[in-house]
Amino acid sequence: MQLLSSSIGRKIVMAITGLLMILFVVVHLIGNTTIFGWISGGINAYAHHLHAFPPLVWAFRAFMLAAVSIHIWYGIQLTIENRGGRPQPYAVKATQKATFASENMIWTGLLLLCFIIYHLLHFTMKVVPGMALVPDAEGAINVFTMVVSSFQNFFVAFIYVAAMVTLFLHLSHGIQSFFQTMGWSTDRTLPIYVKAGTLVALVLFLGYVAVPLSIFAGILKG
């Protein structure tokens, strides 16, 4: 509790929960790319194996929901404190110029929250209209057909691409900020972390937009 009573402690908690979400984003991307058929059965087989143990899936969802909630809550708190003129410094001070991404972390974070809700309504709860819900012989939804039919819609594809631009901005600052918050960054290493963070964010961006753009362009068809 003493850790959470200081802004430095809350920044550390935010950094750790942020790291958990970055790891999830990486794993989720790997799963998404199975739509290109690099594993036997493609994304349908991936979805089948992913949901083979429902209690484990729901436990993981609850864990990630807690991490996201904590990250958002402390993010809002720290933003209010910083704008109130009472910030505490990082564990290791490093000189850094403000960027569009760094100055708008709270807004890109809130936009990503809105997207997460939309994404869950779309592909998890399947309540967003306009996608084909075709069951197989066992009654399971054909995920490949569902995804392809969704991203053939311009507005759906646009929402996902725009969300990935937002994710890129958030991660391009968030990744290097993790090292700075943990006290692992100096004036010498900070530029390296900045470039590495931007590179990782760019790779994730390209990986995620490849799916909706390939489908909308007609490269990947149902």
Short mmCIF file of C-alpha atoms in Angstrom, two decimals:
data_model
loop_
_atom_site.label_atom_id
_atom_site.label_comp_id
_atom_site.label_asym_id
_atom_site.label_seq_id
_atom_site.Cartn_x
_atom_site.Cartn_y
_atom_site.Cartn_z
CA MET A 1 0.00 0.00 0.00
CA GLN A 2 2.95 2.34 0.64
CA LEU A 3 4.03 1.68 -2.95
CA LEU A 4 0.65 2.85 -4.26
CA SER A 5 0.62 5.95 -2.08
CA SER A 6 3.35 7.62 -4.18
CA SER A 7 3.24 8.59 -7.83
CA ILE A 8 6.47 6.66 -8.44
CA GLY A 9 4.87 3.51 -7.04
CA ARG A 10 1.80 3.95 -9.22
CA LYS A 11 4.02 4.53 -12.25
CA ILE A 12 5.78 1.24 -11.53
CA VAL A 13 2.43 -0.58 -11.29
CA MET A 14 1.39 1.06 -14.55
CA ALA A 15 4.64 -0.04 -16.16
CA ILE A 16 4.16 -3.65 -15.06
CA THR A 17 0.52 -3.83 -16.16
CA GLY A 18 1.53 -2.13 -19.40
CA LEU A 19 4.17 -4.80 -19.98
CA LEU A 20 1.57 -7.51 -19.45
CA MET A 21 -0.66 -5.90 -22.06
CA ILE A 22 2.23 -5.58 -24.54
CA LEU A 23 2.93 -9.30 -24.15
CA PHE A 24 -0.75 -9.99 -24.74
CA VAL A 25 -0.74 -7.80 -27.86
CA VAL A 26 2.22 -9.78 -29.23
CA VAL A 27 0.61 -13.17 -28.55
CA HIS A 28 -2.75 -11.97 -29.89
CA LEU A 29 -1.07 -10.83 -33.11
CA ILE A 30 0.53 -14.24 -33.58
CA GLY A 31 -2.91 -15.79 -33.22
CA ASN A 32 -4.46 -13.31 -35.66
CA THR A 33 -1.90 -14.08 -38.36
CA THR A 34 -3.04 -17.71 -38.45
CA ILE A 35 -5.75 -16.38 -40.79
CA PHE A 36 -3.02 -16.47 -43.48
CA GLY A 37 -2.88 -20.26 -43.07
CA TRP A 38 0.60 -20.76 -41.69
CA ILE A 39 -0.75 -23.44 -39.34
CA SER A 40 -2.89 -26.40 -40.33
CA GLY A 41 -6.54 -25.40 -40.19
CA GLY A 42 -5.71 -21.70 -40.04
CA ILE A 43 -7.55 -19.36 -37.71
CA ASN A 44 -10.42 -21.83 -37.24
CA ALA A 45 -8.04 -24.36 -35.70
CA TYR A 46 -6.42 -21.62 -33.60
CA ALA A 47 -9.83 -20.50 -32.29
CA HIS A 48 -10.82 -24.09 -31.54
CA HIS A 49 -7.68 -24.78 -29.50
CA LEU A 50 -7.91 -21.38 -27.79
CA HIS A 51 -11.40 -22.12 -26.48
CA ALA A 52 -10.82 -25.79 -25.70
CA PHE A 53 -10.67 -24.99 -21.97
CA PRO A 54 -13.36 -22.36 -21.23
CA PRO A 55 -12.55 -21.96 -17.48
CA LEU A 56 -8.92 -21.13 -18.35
CA VAL A 57 -10.04 -18.66 -21.02
CA TRP A 58 -12.35 -16.84 -18.62
CA ALA A 59 -9.73 -16.81 -15.87
CA PHE A 60 -7.25 -15.25 -18.27
CA ARG A 61 -9.84 -12.69 -19.38
CA ALA A 62 -10.51 -11.76 -15.77
CA PHE A 63 -6.78 -11.38 -15.13
CA MET A 64 -6.32 -9.13 -18.17
CA LEU A 65 -9.42 -7.12 -17.25
CA ALA A 66 -7.89 -6.46 -13.82
CA ALA A 67 -4.57 -5.42 -15.41
CA VAL A 68 -6.29 -3.08 -17.89
CA SER A 69 -8.48 -1.57 -15.17
CA ILE A 70 -5.50 -0.89 -12.90
CA HIS A 71 -3.51 0.58 -15.79
CA ILE A 72 -6.35 2.92 -16.75
CA TRP A 73 -7.16 3.94 -13.18
CA TYR A 74 -3.61 4.91 -12.30
CA GLY A 75 -3.09 6.47 -15.71
CA ILE A 76 -5.98 8.85 -15.08
CA GLN A 77 -4.78 9.56 -11.54
CA LEU A 78 -1.24 10.35 -12.65
CA THR A 79 -2.43 12.55 -15.51
CA ILE A 80 -4.54 14.60 -13.11
CA GLU A 81 -1.62 14.87 -10.66
CA ASN A 82 0.85 15.88 -13.37
CA ARG A 83 -1.46 18.54 -14.73
CA GLY A 84 -1.96 19.75 -11.19
CA GLY A 85 1.74 20.49 -10.97
CA ARG A 86 2.62 17.80 -8.41
CA PRO A 87 4.53 15.17 -10.36
CA GLN A 88 7.37 13.15 -8.86
CA PRO A 89 10.41 12.38 -11.02
CA TYR A 90 11.33 9.05 -12.59
CA ALA A 91 13.65 6.75 -10.67
CA VAL A 92 16.42 7.77 -13.07
CA LYS A 93 16.17 11.18 -14.66
CA ALA A 94 16.72 11.27 -18.41
CA THR A 95 16.37 14.22 -20.73
CA GLN A 96 13.65 13.75 -23.32
CA LYS A 97 11.74 16.05 -25.64
CA ALA A 98 7.97 15.88 -25.57
CA THR A 99 6.34 14.22 -28.59
CA PHE A 100 2.78 14.02 -29.85
CA ALA A 101 2.61 10.44 -28.54
CA SER A 102 3.95 11.33 -25.08
CA GLU A 103 1.67 14.34 -24.67
CA ASN A 104 -1.45 12.40 -25.64
CA MET A 105 -0.99 9.10 -23.81
CA ILE A 106 -4.18 9.58 -21.80
CA TRP A 107 -6.22 10.18 -24.95
CA THR A 108 -4.75 7.33 -26.98
CA GLY A 109 -5.27 5.11 -23.93
CA LEU A 110 -8.94 6.08 -23.65
CA LEU A 111 -9.44 5.60 -27.39
CA LEU A 112 -7.92 2.13 -27.09
CA LEU A 113 -10.33 1.37 -24.25
CA CYS A 114 -13.24 2.29 -26.52
CA PHE A 115 -11.78 0.06 -29.22
CA ILE A 116 -11.34 -2.87 -26.82
CA ILE A 117 -15.02 -2.63 -25.89
CA TYR A 118 -15.98 -2.51 -29.58
CA HIS A 119 -13.66 -5.42 -30.38
CA LEU A 120 -15.18 -7.56 -27.62
CA LEU A 121 -18.69 -6.74 -28.81
CA HIS A 122 -17.60 -7.56 -32.34
CA PHE A 123 -15.65 -10.82 -32.29
CA THR A 124 -16.24 -12.14 -28.76
CA MET A 125 -19.91 -11.39 -28.16
CA LYS A 126 -20.67 -11.20 -31.91
CA VAL A 127 -23.35 -8.51 -31.59
CA VAL A 128 -21.99 -6.11 -34.23
CA PRO A 129 -24.13 -6.44 -37.38
CA GLY A 130 -22.77 -7.15 -40.84
CA MET A 131 -20.67 -10.28 -40.29
CA ALA A 132 -21.44 -13.81 -41.46
CA LEU A 133 -21.97 -16.26 -38.60
CA VAL A 134 -21.74 -19.60 -40.38
CA PRO A 135 -21.71 -22.68 -38.09
CA ASP A 136 -19.76 -25.81 -38.96
CA ALA A 137 -20.95 -29.40 -38.54
CA GLU A 138 -20.29 -29.22 -34.79
CA GLY A 139 -22.12 -25.91 -34.37
CA ALA A 140 -18.99 -23.79 -33.93
CA ILE A 141 -18.79 -20.48 -35.80
CA ASN A 142 -16.49 -20.43 -38.82
CA VAL A 143 -14.08 -17.76 -37.60
CA PHE A 144 -12.37 -17.30 -40.97
CA THR A 145 -15.68 -16.50 -42.68
CA MET A 146 -16.72 -14.23 -39.81
CA VAL A 147 -13.49 -12.19 -39.96
CA VAL A 148 -13.42 -11.94 -43.76
CA SER A 149 -17.06 -10.84 -43.98
CA SER A 150 -16.41 -8.20 -41.31
CA PHE A 151 -13.37 -6.60 -42.91
CA GLN A 152 -14.98 -6.47 -46.33
CA ASN A 153 -16.96 -3.61 -44.83
CA PHE A 154 -15.05 -0.33 -45.29
CA PHE A 155 -16.17 1.20 -42.00
CA VAL A 156 -15.23 -1.87 -39.95
CA ALA A 157 -11.82 -2.09 -41.64
CA PHE A 158 -11.33 1.66 -41.09
CA ILE A 159 -12.14 1.39 -37.37
CA TYR A 160 -9.56 -1.36 -36.91
CA VAL A 161 -6.83 0.40 -38.89
CA ALA A 162 -7.48 3.67 -37.03
CA ALA A 163 -7.32 1.79 -33.73
CA MET A 164 -3.96 0.31 -34.72
CA VAL A 165 -2.63 3.79 -35.50
CA THR A 166 -3.68 4.73 -31.98
CA LEU A 167 -1.99 1.61 -30.60
CA PHE A 168 1.20 2.52 -32.46
CA LEU A 169 1.25 5.98 -30.90
CA HIS A 170 0.55 4.61 -27.42
CA LEU A 171 3.21 1.90 -27.61
CA SER A 172 5.85 4.05 -29.33
CA HIS A 173 6.02 6.09 -26.13
CA GLY A 174 4.85 3.48 -23.65
CA ILE A 175 7.59 0.94 -24.35
CA GLN A 176 10.48 3.34 -23.77
CA SER A 177 8.59 4.85 -20.83
CA PHE A 178 8.60 1.40 -19.19
CA PHE A 179 12.40 1.39 -18.99
CA GLN A 180 12.49 4.98 -17.79
CA THR A 181 9.92 4.31 -15.06
CA MET A 182 11.77 1.21 -13.85
CA GLY A 183 14.96 3.23 -13.53
CA TRP A 184 16.75 1.35 -16.33
CA SER A 185 17.15 4.36 -18.61
CA THR A 186 19.90 6.99 -18.75
CA ASP A 187 20.70 9.83 -21.13
CA ARG A 188 22.91 7.35 -23.04
CA THR A 189 20.44 4.46 -23.25
CA LEU A 190 17.21 6.45 -23.65
CA PRO A 191 17.64 7.05 -27.43
CA ILE A 192 18.11 3.30 -27.86
CA TYR A 193 14.90 2.57 -25.96
CA VAL A 194 13.04 5.22 -27.94
CA LYS A 195 14.10 3.69 -31.27
CA ALA A 196 13.45 0.15 -30.06
CA GLY A 197 10.02 1.10 -28.76
CA THR A 198 9.11 2.78 -32.05
CA LEU A 199 10.34 -0.24 -34.01
CA VAL A 200 8.35 -2.71 -31.91
CA ALA A 201 5.25 -0.51 -32.16
CA LEU A 202 5.70 -0.30 -35.94
CA VAL A 203 6.06 -4.07 -36.34
CA LEU A 204 2.92 -4.64 -34.28
CA PHE A 205 1.06 -1.99 -36.28
CA LEU A 206 2.01 -3.55 -39.62
CA GLY A 207 1.14 -7.02 -38.37
CA TYR A 208 -2.29 -6.02 -37.14
CA VAL A 209 -3.33 -3.89 -40.14
CA ALA A 210 -2.20 -6.61 -42.55
CA VAL A 211 -5.35 -8.60 -41.76
CA PRO A 212 -8.09 -6.00 -42.42
CA LEU A 213 -6.21 -4.43 -45.34
CA SER A 214 -5.55 -7.79 -47.02
CA ILE A 215 -9.22 -8.69 -46.73
CA PHE A 216 -10.57 -5.31 -47.82
CA ALA A 217 -8.17 -5.25 -50.79
CA GLY A 218 -9.42 -8.68 -51.86
CA ILE A 219 -6.08 -10.41 -51.33
CA LEU A 220 -7.55 -12.66 -48.65
CA LYS A 221 -10.97 -14.01 -49.60
CA GLY A 222 -13.55 -16.22 -47.94
#
